[in-house]
Short mmCIF file of C-alpha atoms and ligand atoms in Angstrom, two decimals:
data_model
loop_
_atom_site.label_atom_id
_atom_site.label_comp_id
_atom_site.label_asym_id
_atom_site.label_seq_id
_atom_site.Cartn_x
_atom_site.Cartn_y
_atom_site.Cartn_z
CA MET A 1 66.83 24.03 11.50
CA PHE A 2 66.88 25.27 7.90
CA ASP A 3 65.22 28.63 7.36
CA ILE A 4 63.64 28.42 3.89
CA TYR A 5 63.38 32.19 3.73
CA ASN A 6 67.07 32.95 4.37
CA ASP A 7 69.54 30.09 4.11
CA PHE A 8 69.93 29.82 0.34
CA LYS A 9 73.66 30.32 -0.01
CA GLU A 10 74.97 28.45 3.04
CA LYS A 11 77.98 26.43 1.93
CA GLU A 12 77.26 23.42 4.13
CA ARG A 13 73.80 22.94 2.66
CA ILE A 14 75.02 23.47 -0.90
CA VAL A 15 77.75 20.84 -0.47
CA LYS A 16 75.24 18.42 1.02
CA LEU A 17 72.84 18.88 -1.89
CA VAL A 18 75.61 18.44 -4.46
CA SER A 19 76.59 15.15 -2.84
CA LEU A 20 72.94 14.00 -2.73
CA ILE A 21 72.58 14.74 -6.46
CA SER A 22 75.84 12.95 -7.28
CA GLU A 23 74.73 9.98 -5.17
CA GLU A 24 71.33 9.89 -6.88
CA LEU A 25 72.94 9.87 -10.34
CA ARG A 26 75.93 7.67 -9.49
CA ASP A 27 74.84 4.58 -11.43
CA ARG A 28 73.85 6.31 -14.63
CA ASN A 29 76.09 5.71 -17.63
CA ARG A 30 75.86 9.29 -18.86
CA LYS A 31 75.29 12.77 -17.49
CA ILE A 32 71.65 13.83 -17.38
CA LYS A 33 70.75 16.78 -19.61
CA ILE A 34 68.71 19.42 -17.83
CA MET A 35 67.44 22.49 -19.63
CA GLU A 36 67.09 25.58 -17.48
CA ILE A 37 64.47 27.43 -19.49
CA CYS A 38 65.13 30.90 -18.11
CA GLY A 39 68.14 33.14 -18.74
CA GLY A 40 68.05 34.17 -15.07
CA HIS A 41 68.71 30.54 -14.14
CA THR A 42 71.61 30.38 -16.64
CA HIS A 43 73.16 33.33 -14.84
CA SER A 44 72.70 31.64 -11.44
CA ILE A 45 74.30 28.42 -12.72
CA MET A 46 77.32 30.29 -14.04
CA LYS A 47 77.57 32.75 -11.16
CA TYR A 48 77.56 30.10 -8.43
CA GLY A 49 79.49 27.52 -10.46
CA LEU A 50 76.75 24.88 -10.32
CA ASN A 51 77.96 23.60 -13.69
CA LYS A 52 81.37 22.94 -12.14
CA MET A 53 80.00 21.41 -8.94
CA LEU A 54 77.92 18.96 -11.00
CA LYS A 55 80.30 18.53 -13.92
CA ASP A 56 80.29 14.72 -13.69
CA SER A 57 76.56 14.23 -13.36
CA VAL A 58 74.63 17.08 -15.03
CA ASP A 59 74.93 18.77 -18.41
CA PHE A 60 73.10 22.10 -18.35
CA ILE A 61 71.36 22.98 -21.62
CA HIS A 62 70.53 26.67 -21.77
CA GLY A 63 67.00 27.38 -22.91
CA PRO A 64 65.19 30.09 -24.89
CA GLY A 65 63.92 32.03 -21.87
CA CYS A 66 65.44 35.42 -22.59
CA PRO A 67 62.90 37.76 -24.19
CA VAL A 68 65.49 40.03 -25.74
CA CYS A 69 67.49 37.13 -27.22
CA ILE A 70 64.52 35.44 -28.90
CA MET A 71 63.30 38.62 -30.66
CA PRO A 72 63.70 38.00 -34.40
CA ILE A 73 65.33 40.63 -36.58
CA ALA A 74 62.07 41.24 -38.49
CA ARG A 75 60.34 42.45 -35.33
CA ILE A 76 63.28 44.64 -34.35
CA ASP A 77 63.08 46.18 -37.83
CA ILE A 78 59.41 46.97 -37.18
CA ALA A 79 60.35 48.75 -33.94
CA ILE A 80 62.94 50.75 -35.89
CA TYR A 81 60.30 51.60 -38.49
CA LEU A 82 57.94 52.77 -35.74
CA SER A 83 60.65 54.88 -34.11
CA ARG A 84 61.16 56.78 -37.37
CA LEU A 85 57.52 57.86 -37.67
CA GLU A 86 56.66 61.53 -37.27
CA ASN A 87 55.67 62.74 -33.87
CA VAL A 88 56.42 59.43 -32.15
CA ILE A 89 58.32 58.54 -28.99
CA LEU A 90 59.23 54.85 -28.89
CA ALA A 91 59.78 53.54 -25.37
CA THR A 92 61.32 50.22 -24.39
CA TYR A 93 63.71 48.46 -22.02
CA GLY A 94 67.43 49.27 -22.15
CA ASP A 95 68.63 45.90 -23.48
CA MET A 96 66.19 45.99 -26.37
CA MET A 97 67.67 49.25 -27.59
CA ARG A 98 71.08 47.71 -28.28
CA VAL A 99 70.04 44.57 -30.17
CA PRO A 100 70.90 44.87 -33.86
CA GLY A 101 68.13 44.73 -36.48
CA SER A 102 68.97 44.01 -40.12
CA LYS A 103 70.58 47.41 -40.72
CA SER A 104 70.33 49.44 -37.54
CA SER A 105 69.38 49.32 -33.87
CA LEU A 106 67.16 51.53 -31.73
CA ILE A 107 70.17 53.09 -30.08
CA LYS A 108 71.59 54.00 -33.49
CA GLU A 109 68.22 55.40 -34.48
CA ARG A 110 68.32 57.59 -31.40
CA GLY A 111 71.71 58.85 -32.53
CA ASN A 112 70.14 59.63 -35.90
CA GLY A 113 67.41 61.75 -34.33
CA SER A 114 64.56 59.35 -33.51
CA ASP A 115 63.04 59.84 -30.08
CA VAL A 116 63.70 56.48 -28.41
CA ARG A 117 63.44 56.34 -24.63
CA MET A 118 64.58 53.73 -22.16
CA ILE A 119 62.13 52.80 -19.42
CA TYR A 120 62.56 50.79 -16.22
CA SER A 121 58.92 49.90 -15.78
CA PRO A 122 55.88 50.16 -18.10
CA ILE A 123 54.19 52.49 -15.64
CA ASP A 124 56.92 55.12 -16.45
CA ILE A 125 55.04 55.55 -19.72
CA ILE A 126 52.12 57.22 -17.99
CA LYS A 127 54.34 60.18 -17.07
CA LEU A 128 55.97 60.17 -20.50
CA ALA A 129 52.54 60.39 -22.14
CA LYS A 130 51.37 63.18 -19.83
CA ASP A 131 54.57 65.17 -20.40
CA ASN A 132 54.23 64.79 -24.19
CA GLU A 133 50.54 65.14 -24.91
CA ASN A 134 51.11 66.21 -28.51
CA LYS A 135 53.12 63.05 -29.30
CA LYS A 136 52.25 59.39 -29.78
CA ILE A 137 54.02 57.18 -27.27
CA ILE A 138 54.58 53.66 -28.62
CA PHE A 139 55.55 51.07 -26.03
CA TYR A 140 57.68 48.29 -27.51
CA ALA A 141 56.50 45.67 -25.01
CA ILE A 142 58.51 42.48 -24.62
CA GLY A 143 58.73 39.63 -22.14
CA PHE A 144 57.27 36.34 -20.99
CA GLU A 145 54.29 35.74 -18.70
CA THR A 146 56.16 37.60 -15.95
CA THR A 147 56.02 41.01 -17.60
CA THR A 148 52.72 40.75 -19.47
CA PRO A 149 50.67 41.71 -16.39
CA MET A 150 52.69 44.93 -16.10
CA THR A 151 51.82 45.84 -19.68
CA ALA A 152 48.18 45.00 -18.98
CA ALA A 153 48.31 47.17 -15.84
CA LEU A 154 49.66 50.05 -17.95
CA ILE A 155 46.78 49.70 -20.43
CA GLU A 156 44.32 49.66 -17.56
CA GLN A 157 45.89 52.70 -15.88
CA ALA A 158 45.87 54.64 -19.16
CA GLU A 159 42.17 53.77 -19.53
CA ILE A 160 41.40 54.86 -15.96
CA GLU A 161 43.19 58.18 -16.44
CA GLY A 162 41.74 58.72 -19.92
CA ILE A 163 45.19 58.98 -21.53
CA LYS A 164 44.79 58.70 -25.29
CA ASN A 165 48.33 58.96 -26.68
CA ILE A 166 49.79 55.57 -25.64
CA TYR A 167 50.06 52.78 -28.25
CA PHE A 168 51.40 49.26 -27.92
CA TYR A 169 53.74 47.19 -30.07
CA ILE A 170 53.15 43.87 -28.36
CA ASN A 171 55.84 41.19 -28.33
CA HIS A 172 54.82 39.21 -25.27
CA VAL A 173 55.65 35.52 -25.61
CA LEU A 174 54.75 32.30 -23.82
CA VAL A 175 57.13 29.81 -22.22
CA PRO A 176 55.65 26.36 -23.06
CA PRO A 177 55.34 26.49 -26.91
CA PRO A 178 59.10 26.89 -27.65
CA ILE A 179 59.88 24.11 -25.16
CA GLU A 180 57.45 21.83 -26.93
CA ALA A 181 58.96 22.89 -30.28
CA ILE A 182 62.41 21.91 -28.98
CA LEU A 183 61.07 18.57 -27.74
CA ASP A 184 59.42 17.97 -31.12
CA SER A 185 62.75 18.35 -32.89
CA CYS A 186 63.87 14.77 -33.38
CA ASP A 187 67.38 15.27 -31.99
CA SER A 188 66.35 16.60 -28.58
CA GLU A 189 68.04 14.69 -25.74
CA ILE A 190 66.79 16.73 -22.81
CA ASP A 191 65.94 14.65 -19.75
CA GLY A 192 64.19 17.28 -17.64
CA PHE A 193 63.41 20.96 -17.19
CA ILE A 194 63.96 23.61 -14.56
CA GLY A 195 60.94 25.93 -14.87
CA PRO A 196 61.26 29.65 -14.14
CA GLY A 197 59.80 30.43 -10.72
CA HIS A 198 58.73 33.98 -11.55
CA VAL A 199 56.69 32.77 -14.54
CA SER A 200 54.81 30.26 -12.39
CA VAL A 201 54.18 32.91 -9.73
CA ILE A 202 51.84 34.35 -12.39
CA THR A 203 50.69 31.31 -14.38
CA GLY A 204 50.80 28.52 -11.82
CA THR A 205 52.11 25.11 -12.84
CA GLU A 206 49.49 23.74 -15.24
CA ILE A 207 51.15 25.37 -18.25
CA TYR A 208 53.72 22.51 -18.21
CA LYS A 209 51.13 19.70 -18.19
CA ASN A 210 51.94 18.63 -21.76
CA ILE A 211 55.65 18.50 -21.06
CA ALA A 212 55.18 16.13 -18.15
CA ASP A 213 52.25 14.09 -19.52
CA LYS A 214 52.76 13.98 -23.29
CA TYR A 215 56.54 14.32 -23.55
CA LYS A 216 57.19 12.45 -20.28
CA LYS A 217 59.78 14.92 -19.02
CA PRO A 218 60.08 16.05 -15.40
CA VAL A 219 59.51 19.75 -14.77
CA VAL A 220 60.49 21.33 -11.46
CA ILE A 221 59.68 24.99 -10.86
CA SER A 222 62.66 26.64 -9.23
CA GLY A 223 63.78 29.83 -7.54
CA PHE A 224 67.06 31.47 -8.44
CA GLU A 225 69.27 30.91 -5.41
CA PRO A 226 71.84 28.08 -5.47
CA PHE A 227 69.92 26.12 -2.85
CA ASP A 228 66.68 26.42 -4.87
CA MET A 229 68.34 25.27 -8.05
CA LEU A 230 70.17 22.35 -6.51
CA MET A 231 67.03 21.21 -4.73
CA SER A 232 65.17 21.34 -8.07
CA ILE A 233 67.93 19.36 -9.78
CA LEU A 234 67.72 16.72 -7.05
CA MET A 235 63.94 16.51 -7.55
CA ILE A 236 64.44 16.08 -11.30
CA ALA A 237 67.13 13.43 -10.73
CA LYS A 238 64.77 11.50 -8.43
CA GLN A 239 62.02 11.59 -11.07
CA ILE A 240 64.40 10.37 -13.77
CA ASN A 241 65.67 7.54 -11.57
CA GLY A 242 62.15 6.69 -10.48
CA GLY A 243 61.02 6.51 -14.13
CA PHE A 244 58.21 9.02 -13.77
CA SER A 245 57.56 12.57 -14.91
CA LYS A 246 55.44 15.19 -13.22
CA ILE A 247 55.38 18.87 -12.40
CA GLU A 248 56.78 19.71 -9.00
CA ILE A 249 57.29 22.99 -7.20
CA GLY A 250 60.77 23.48 -5.77
CA TYR A 251 60.03 27.10 -4.91
CA LYS A 252 57.10 26.83 -2.53
CA ARG A 253 57.78 30.09 -0.76
CA ALA A 254 56.72 31.96 -3.93
CA VAL A 255 54.82 29.64 -6.27
CA GLU A 256 51.33 28.26 -5.87
CA GLU A 257 49.81 25.66 -8.15
CA LYS A 258 47.11 28.01 -9.42
CA GLY A 259 49.35 31.08 -9.78
CA ASN A 260 48.10 34.62 -9.42
CA LYS A 261 44.46 34.76 -10.53
CA LYS A 262 44.29 38.55 -10.46
CA ALA A 263 47.28 38.84 -12.83
CA GLN A 264 45.85 36.11 -15.08
CA ASP A 265 42.52 37.96 -15.28
CA LEU A 266 44.30 41.18 -16.15
CA ILE A 267 46.14 39.44 -19.00
CA ASP A 268 42.90 37.85 -20.25
CA LYS A 269 41.14 41.20 -20.24
CA TYR A 270 43.49 42.69 -22.86
CA PHE A 271 45.33 39.87 -24.63
CA GLU A 272 44.66 36.82 -26.76
CA VAL A 273 46.97 34.19 -28.23
CA ARG A 274 48.42 34.92 -31.68
CA ASP A 275 48.20 32.30 -34.45
CA ASN A 276 51.90 32.45 -35.08
CA PHE A 277 55.04 34.20 -33.91
CA GLU A 278 58.63 34.07 -35.09
CA TRP A 279 61.37 33.19 -32.57
CA ARG A 280 65.04 33.78 -33.23
CA GLY A 281 66.64 30.41 -33.91
CA LEU A 282 63.40 28.47 -33.56
CA GLY A 283 61.41 29.93 -36.47
CA TYR A 284 57.63 30.34 -36.44
CA ILE A 285 55.92 28.65 -33.52
CA PRO A 286 52.10 28.51 -33.52
CA LYS A 287 50.26 29.97 -30.53
CA SER A 288 53.48 31.07 -28.86
CA ALA A 289 52.79 34.76 -28.27
CA LEU A 290 50.08 37.25 -27.39
CA ARG A 291 48.41 40.12 -29.15
CA LEU A 292 45.90 42.75 -28.11
CA LYS A 293 42.27 41.70 -28.45
CA ASP A 294 40.33 43.26 -31.35
CA LYS A 295 38.53 45.49 -28.88
CA PHE A 296 41.84 47.29 -28.32
CA LYS A 297 42.82 47.72 -31.99
CA HIS A 298 42.73 51.48 -31.48
CA ILE A 299 45.88 51.25 -29.32
CA ASP A 300 47.62 48.46 -31.25
CA ALA A 301 50.65 49.95 -33.04
CA GLU A 302 50.86 46.96 -35.38
CA ASN A 303 47.35 47.62 -36.52
CA LEU A 304 47.53 51.38 -36.56
CA PHE A 305 50.79 52.41 -38.16
CA ASP A 306 50.54 49.67 -40.71
CA GLY A 307 52.33 51.06 -43.77
CA TYR A 308 55.28 48.77 -43.21
CA ILE A 309 53.76 46.03 -41.13
CA SER A 310 50.70 44.85 -43.06
CA LYS A 311 52.49 45.14 -46.41
CA ASN A 312 55.15 42.77 -45.16
CA LEU A 313 52.95 40.13 -43.59
CA ASN A 314 51.38 37.26 -45.51
CA ASN A 315 48.14 35.47 -44.63
CA ASN A 316 49.91 33.19 -42.18
CA ASN A 317 51.13 36.18 -40.20
CA GLN A 318 54.66 35.55 -41.46
CA TYR A 319 56.99 38.10 -43.03
CA ASN A 320 57.24 38.05 -46.81
CA ASN A 321 60.89 39.00 -46.94
CA LYS A 322 62.95 36.44 -45.15
CA ILE A 323 65.59 38.26 -43.20
CA ILE A 324 68.80 36.31 -43.04
CA GLU A 325 70.36 36.21 -39.60
CA ASN A 326 74.05 36.92 -39.26
CA GLU A 327 75.38 33.41 -39.93
CA ILE A 328 78.50 33.79 -37.82
CA CYS A 329 76.47 34.55 -34.69
CA LYS A 330 75.32 31.28 -33.12
CA CYS A 331 72.51 32.77 -30.98
CA GLY A 332 69.94 30.62 -32.78
CA GLU A 333 71.81 27.41 -31.98
CA ILE A 334 72.33 28.51 -28.39
CA LEU A 335 68.63 29.28 -27.96
CA LYS A 336 67.78 25.79 -29.24
CA GLY A 337 70.21 24.30 -26.72
CA LYS A 338 72.46 22.95 -29.46
CA LEU A 339 75.57 24.96 -28.62
CA LYS A 340 77.14 26.52 -25.57
CA PRO A 341 78.23 30.18 -25.85
CA ASN A 342 81.95 29.35 -25.59
CA GLU A 343 81.52 27.16 -28.69
CA CYS A 344 80.77 30.23 -30.81
CA PRO A 345 83.94 31.28 -32.66
CA LEU A 346 83.29 34.95 -31.89
CA PHE A 347 82.79 34.50 -28.15
CA ASN A 348 85.05 36.81 -26.14
CA LYS A 349 86.93 37.69 -29.34
CA LEU A 350 84.89 39.78 -31.74
CA CYS A 351 81.79 39.54 -29.53
CA THR A 352 81.79 41.06 -26.04
CA PRO A 353 79.17 42.99 -24.04
CA GLU A 354 80.83 46.25 -25.13
CA ASN A 355 80.69 45.21 -28.80
CA PRO A 356 77.94 42.59 -29.01
CA VAL A 357 77.42 40.83 -32.32
CA GLY A 358 74.22 39.05 -31.25
CA ALA A 359 71.30 39.45 -28.86
CA CYS A 360 72.54 36.72 -26.49
CA MET A 361 75.52 38.92 -25.62
CA VAL A 362 73.45 42.11 -25.33
CA SER A 363 70.83 40.96 -22.89
CA GLN A 364 71.50 40.74 -19.19
CA GLU A 365 69.62 37.44 -19.32
CA GLY A 366 71.52 36.17 -22.37
CA ALA A 367 73.56 32.98 -22.12
CA CYS A 368 76.55 34.55 -23.90
CA ALA A 369 76.55 37.45 -21.42
CA ALA A 370 76.44 34.93 -18.54
CA TYR A 371 79.41 33.00 -19.94
CA TYR A 372 81.32 36.22 -20.57
CA LYS A 373 80.82 37.32 -16.98
CA TYR A 374 81.42 34.04 -15.18
CA TYR A 375 83.01 31.43 -17.46
CA ASN A 376 86.68 30.63 -17.09
S1 SF4 B 401 79.07 35.03 -28.60
FE1 SF4 B 401 78.15 36.73 -29.74
S2 SF4 B 401 78.24 36.11 -31.87
FE2 SF4 B 401 78.51 34.27 -30.62
S3 SF4 B 401 76.44 33.45 -30.35
FE3 SF4 B 401 76.85 34.76 -28.60
S4 SF4 B 401 75.98 36.73 -29.24
FE4 SF4 B 401 76.21 35.55 -31.10
#
């Protein structure tokens, strides 16, 4: 009897699932193209060799679900600007510190004397703020729907404790809008999507309604173990063969249709959807990110320390000075699913995790980092 809580890596079951998928797709005249939205799934595919096991039937397209990779240079430059302000400690996650902006990175700024701190969890900032009462702590908050509740919990905790020296530079983004933007691009050939399980733990499944109903693409929410992913791929294959598209949960031990209401309420208490947000490689996507509600302007770093920020934004919330991305780095194309990391000329030559040229090699969830670690 299969134990759904433990038997995720058992070889026998993996082999069985691979043969069921191959059988399901046997009569198709081309491989099906499945986009795994999340960088964590890309790492699972490469780590367990799912791409090799299914090389004749499935082409994996790596999606834009890595929050560090999709951060545009303009917003990294703002973080660098904030880190240089007097009396400020800028706190963020380790990966974000190494991603290059247009001229510098946060780690370089730290070397130049800015006080930039790495945190493991937003709640670490409470202690940082208490230990540095005479300084302004700016949290450079990033991440998808998975991490937004943690930022909201930090705001709430700071309110409860009456801590007044924490500010927020919010870069929380949403999963569905970039997927719809990719599907709107006329050359998209994606047949189905593997949805990130940890996102749906928070949001539930309804967020993908448009993708299944309007774009007619199957979406299966998946966990990260090989068994989970293969099961989700089989469910997608069955939908494609059956000629229908719906949202299914392939990760029932963690995901419920309605998600986590408490976390959703916490997000709604502090955040609202932005009109526009720039994504690396995908450009500006309407309603694809969050901002603090007006009620919380007093802790919004974008609103507060606005010498640089407001001067550089136009009425559409877009930056006046277009920052040109490094053209040799193909992160943008990879995030759109147009290229695979090993198709970048710099991959594993000039660009490695020790000397990353682009964000997709810096981040632990980046597709280039996954290929570097597991591709051969
Ligand atoms: S290998 Fe490096 S340079 Fe090439 S796309 Fe990836 S991050 Fe950019």
